[in-house]
Amino acid sequence: MATRPITGTIAGFVLRTARESVPLTQAGMAEALGVDLATVQGWESGRRPIANMRAVDLLGLRRRLAGRGADATIVDLLDAAMDADRIIAATLQPAKESHPLAEWVHTRDTAHMLAWALTGTRPPSLAGIPSPRRRGPAAASPLLPAPDRSAFFERLRTTAEAAPRTDPQGVLLHRQALYLTSYDKSPEAVAWTAQALHDRRGLLARRGWTQQWAEARSTATALARLGDPVPLSTSSSGPWWTTTRARPRT
């Protein structure tokens, strides 16, 4: 189980990647931003999460990075990275307030940030951006330590099982938690996730747009990640996929 706080690790790594795209050293960035070196080091390590900054200060940070020539694609990922950090922290350190997966539909960029931290897979949006050469044993990704990843997936499965299916927040929490469990490739986890997803195959047979469209879509995508591409590959001509363009207006 996780024994240390999980805070701003992903956003800190994205910030470091943005700095290196200029390129600037940590000392150079501290001088450019008018802060001390320890502050920059705290941001990049996640010990001082940039999500805790005041909105005006965070906006100023982004503008100064852009003004220094930081890659705009990387800077734009800061929001998704902060979302991913919050999801991981809420899963590893449950609190009384609602889980962020029950509050909003996380974006594709957020999913890519989570995958980066959980599997080490570099986000597609960074595919054309070369990784800088780093001295020493510097991490090449914000991959969480193995114990943290194991604890995250274990608690995520518990969260998916416990989510109430009687209200919109519970349905959203169950769907998104179940989707994220498909990133765990251990044999036991794959078997658990596959069974949970196959139990929802009935969603894929429904015709016309329904309130379960998003759940069906995530089910097909997660099944494809586990090696069953049939639901997703046939969805281009299937009813619940094509009806997104014909969804009734309200």
PDB file of C-alpha atoms in Angstrom, residues 82-192:
ATOM      1  CA  MET A  82      -3.633  18.187 -12.311  1.00  0.00           C
ATOM      2  CA  ASP A  83      -6.904  16.313 -12.869  1.00  0.00           C
ATOM      3  CA  ALA A  84      -4.997  13.020 -13.052  1.00  0.00           C
ATOM      4  CA  ASP A  85      -3.106  13.829  -9.852  1.00  0.00           C
ATOM      5  CA  ARG A  86      -6.388  14.487  -8.083  1.00  0.00           C
ATOM      6  CA  ILE A  87      -7.895  11.198  -9.272  1.00  0.00           C
ATOM      7  CA  ILE A  88      -4.875   9.223  -8.089  1.00  0.00           C
ATOM      8  CA  ALA A  89      -4.753  11.010  -4.737  1.00  0.00           C
ATOM      9  CA  ALA A  90      -8.491  10.499  -4.135  1.00  0.00           C
ATOM     10  CA  THR A  91      -8.166   6.797  -4.904  1.00  0.00           C
ATOM     11  CA  LEU A  92      -5.085   6.175  -2.754  1.00  0.00           C
ATOM     12  CA  GLN A  93      -6.199   8.446   0.072  1.00  0.00           C
ATOM     13  CA  PRO A  94     -10.018   8.233   0.213  1.00  0.00           C
ATOM     14  CA  ALA A  95     -11.757  11.177   1.840  1.00  0.00           C
ATOM     15  CA  LYS A  96     -15.328  11.867   2.881  1.00  0.00           C
ATOM     16  CA  GLU A  97     -16.063  14.058  -0.132  1.00  0.00           C
ATOM     17  CA  SER A  98     -17.150  12.515  -3.409  1.00  0.00           C
ATOM     18  CA  HIS A  99     -14.567  10.883  -5.646  1.00  0.00           C
ATOM     19  CA  PRO A 100     -13.523  13.058  -8.626  1.00  0.00           C
ATOM     20  CA  LEU A 101     -14.503  10.217 -10.982  1.00  0.00           C
ATOM     21  CA  ALA A 102     -18.080  10.770  -9.806  1.00  0.00           C
ATOM     22  CA  GLU A 103     -17.969  14.523 -10.438  1.00  0.00           C
ATOM     23  CA  TRP A 104     -17.102  14.919 -14.118  1.00  0.00           C
ATOM     24  CA  VAL A 105     -16.324  12.953 -17.270  1.00  0.00           C
ATOM     25  CA  HIS A 106     -12.560  13.079 -17.497  1.00  0.00           C
ATOM     26  CA  THR A 107     -11.114  14.081 -20.834  1.00  0.00           C
ATOM     27  CA  ARG A 108      -8.995  12.038 -23.208  1.00  0.00           C
ATOM     28  CA  ASP A 109      -5.958  14.074 -22.167  1.00  0.00           C
ATOM     29  CA  THR A 110      -6.641  13.212 -18.522  1.00  0.00           C
ATOM     30  CA  ALA A 111      -6.859   9.524 -19.454  1.00  0.00           C
ATOM     31  CA  HIS A 112      -3.515   9.837 -21.248  1.00  0.00           C
ATOM     32  CA  MET A 113      -1.968  11.484 -18.177  1.00  0.00           C
ATOM     33  CA  LEU A 114      -3.243   8.633 -16.008  1.00  0.00           C
ATOM     34  CA  ALA A 115      -1.879   6.071 -18.459  1.00  0.00           C
ATOM     35  CA  TRP A 116       1.499   7.838 -18.354  1.00  0.00           C
ATOM     36  CA  ALA A 117       1.601   7.508 -14.568  1.00  0.00           C
ATOM     37  CA  LEU A 118       0.172   3.974 -14.428  1.00  0.00           C
ATOM     38  CA  THR A 119       1.815   2.298 -17.423  1.00  0.00           C
ATOM     39  CA  GLY A 120       4.615   4.644 -18.513  1.00  0.00           C
ATOM     40  CA  THR A 121       2.972   5.119 -21.930  1.00  0.00           C
ATOM     41  CA  ARG A 122       3.891   8.512 -23.386  1.00  0.00           C
ATOM     42  CA  PRO A 123       0.806  10.583 -24.358  1.00  0.00           C
ATOM     43  CA  PRO A 124       0.069  10.622 -28.115  1.00  0.00           C
ATOM     44  CA  SER A 125       0.065  14.425 -28.093  1.00  0.00           C
ATOM     45  CA  LEU A 126       3.782  14.333 -27.187  1.00  0.00           C
ATOM     46  CA  ALA A 127       4.704  11.806 -29.876  1.00  0.00           C
ATOM     47  CA  GLY A 128       6.341  14.431 -32.075  1.00  0.00           C
ATOM     48  CA  ILE A 129       8.202  16.107 -29.230  1.00  0.00           C
ATOM     49  CA  PRO A 130      11.641  14.562 -28.586  1.00  0.00           C
ATOM     50  CA  SER A 131      12.514  13.549 -25.048  1.00  0.00           C
ATOM     51  CA  PRO A 132      15.426  15.625 -23.756  1.00  0.00           C
ATOM     52  CA  ARG A 133      18.661  14.007 -22.719  1.00  0.00           C
ATOM     53  CA  ARG A 134      19.006  14.068 -18.963  1.00  0.00           C
ATOM     54  CA  ARG A 135      22.046  13.556 -16.807  1.00  0.00           C
ATOM     55  CA  GLY A 136      22.007  10.917 -14.119  1.00  0.00           C
ATOM     56  CA  PRO A 137      19.122   8.593 -13.176  1.00  0.00           C
ATOM     57  CA  ALA A 138      16.341  11.049 -13.995  1.00  0.00           C
ATOM     58  CA  ALA A 139      12.925   9.489 -14.594  1.00  0.00           C
ATOM     59  CA  ALA A 140      11.746   9.315 -18.200  1.00  0.00           C
ATOM     60  CA  SER A 141       8.066   9.389 -17.215  1.00  0.00           C
ATOM     61  CA  PRO A 142       5.894  10.145 -14.170  1.00  0.00           C
ATOM     62  CA  LEU A 143       5.407   6.393 -13.641  1.00  0.00           C
ATOM     63  CA  LEU A 144       4.261   5.720 -10.090  1.00  0.00           C
ATOM     64  CA  PRO A 145       6.261   3.241  -7.976  1.00  0.00           C
ATOM     65  CA  ALA A 146       5.001  -0.335  -8.241  1.00  0.00           C
ATOM     66  CA  PRO A 147       3.487  -0.405  -4.707  1.00  0.00           C
ATOM     67  CA  ASP A 148       1.492   2.746  -5.466  1.00  0.00           C
ATOM     68  CA  ARG A 149       0.254   1.359  -8.779  1.00  0.00           C
ATOM     69  CA  SER A 150      -0.784  -1.885  -7.119  1.00  0.00           C
ATOM     70  CA  ALA A 151      -2.611  -0.030  -4.357  1.00  0.00           C
ATOM     71  CA  PHE A 152      -4.283   2.300  -6.851  1.00  0.00           C
ATOM     72  CA  PHE A 153      -5.719  -0.538  -8.952  1.00  0.00           C
ATOM     73  CA  GLU A 154      -6.783  -2.543  -5.914  1.00  0.00           C
ATOM     74  CA  ARG A 155      -8.681   0.392  -4.464  1.00  0.00           C
ATOM     75  CA  LEU A 156     -10.076   1.323  -7.854  1.00  0.00           C
ATOM     76  CA  ARG A 157     -11.640  -2.130  -8.182  1.00  0.00           C
ATOM     77  CA  THR A 158     -13.127  -1.732  -4.715  1.00  0.00           C
ATOM     78  CA  THR A 159     -14.440   1.694  -5.721  1.00  0.00           C
ATOM     79  CA  ALA A 160     -16.043   0.285  -8.886  1.00  0.00           C
ATOM     80  CA  GLU A 161     -17.732  -2.522  -6.957  1.00  0.00           C
ATOM     81  CA  ALA A 162     -19.015  -0.227  -4.219  1.00  0.00           C
ATOM     82  CA  ALA A 163     -20.303   2.558  -6.485  1.00  0.00           C
ATOM     83  CA  PRO A 164     -24.097   2.797  -6.256  1.00  0.00           C
ATOM     84  CA  ARG A 165     -25.819   2.257  -9.600  1.00  0.00           C
ATOM     85  CA  THR A 166     -28.971   4.099  -8.520  1.00  0.00           C
ATOM     86  CA  ASP A 167     -27.924   7.698  -9.167  1.00  0.00           C
ATOM     87  CA  PRO A 168     -26.015   9.511 -11.944  1.00  0.00           C
ATOM     88  CA  GLN A 169     -22.924  10.112  -9.800  1.00  0.00           C
ATOM     89  CA  GLY A 170     -22.707   6.446  -8.845  1.00  0.00           C
ATOM     90  CA  VAL A 171     -23.138   5.312 -12.436  1.00  0.00           C
ATOM     91  CA  LEU A 172     -20.431   7.734 -13.589  1.00  0.00           C
ATOM     92  CA  LEU A 173     -18.069   6.626 -10.822  1.00  0.00           C
ATOM     93  CA  HIS A 174     -18.610   2.942 -11.638  1.00  0.00           C
ATOM     94  CA  ARG A 175     -18.116   3.458 -15.366  1.00  0.00           C
ATOM     95  CA  GLN A 176     -14.942   5.526 -15.121  1.00  0.00           C
ATOM     96  CA  ALA A 177     -13.383   3.433 -12.349  1.00  0.00           C
ATOM     97  CA  LEU A 178     -14.060   0.253 -14.304  1.00  0.00           C
ATOM     98  CA  TYR A 179     -12.563   1.801 -17.434  1.00  0.00           C
ATOM     99  CA  LEU A 180      -9.345   2.723 -15.615  1.00  0.00           C
ATOM    100  CA  THR A 181      -8.953  -0.772 -14.152  1.00  0.00           C
ATOM    101  CA  SER A 182      -8.266  -1.983 -17.710  1.00  0.00           C
ATOM    102  CA  TYR A 183      -4.829  -0.339 -17.468  1.00  0.00           C
ATOM    103  CA  ASP A 184      -3.818  -3.044 -14.972  1.00  0.00           C
ATOM    104  CA  LYS A 185      -2.274  -5.893 -16.966  1.00  0.00           C
ATOM    105  CA  SER A 186      -1.685  -8.383 -14.147  1.00  0.00           C
ATOM    106  CA  PRO A 187      -3.431 -11.723 -14.872  1.00  0.00           C
ATOM    107  CA  GLU A 188      -5.765 -11.511 -11.886  1.00  0.00           C
ATOM    108  CA  ALA A 189      -6.716  -7.935 -12.690  1.00  0.00           C
ATOM    109  CA  VAL A 190      -7.332  -8.682 -16.365  1.00  0.00           C
ATOM    110  CA  ALA A 191      -9.637 -11.566 -15.418  1.00  0.00           C
ATOM    111  CA  TRP A 192     -11.567  -9.388 -12.943  1.00  0.00           C
TER     112      TRP A 192
END
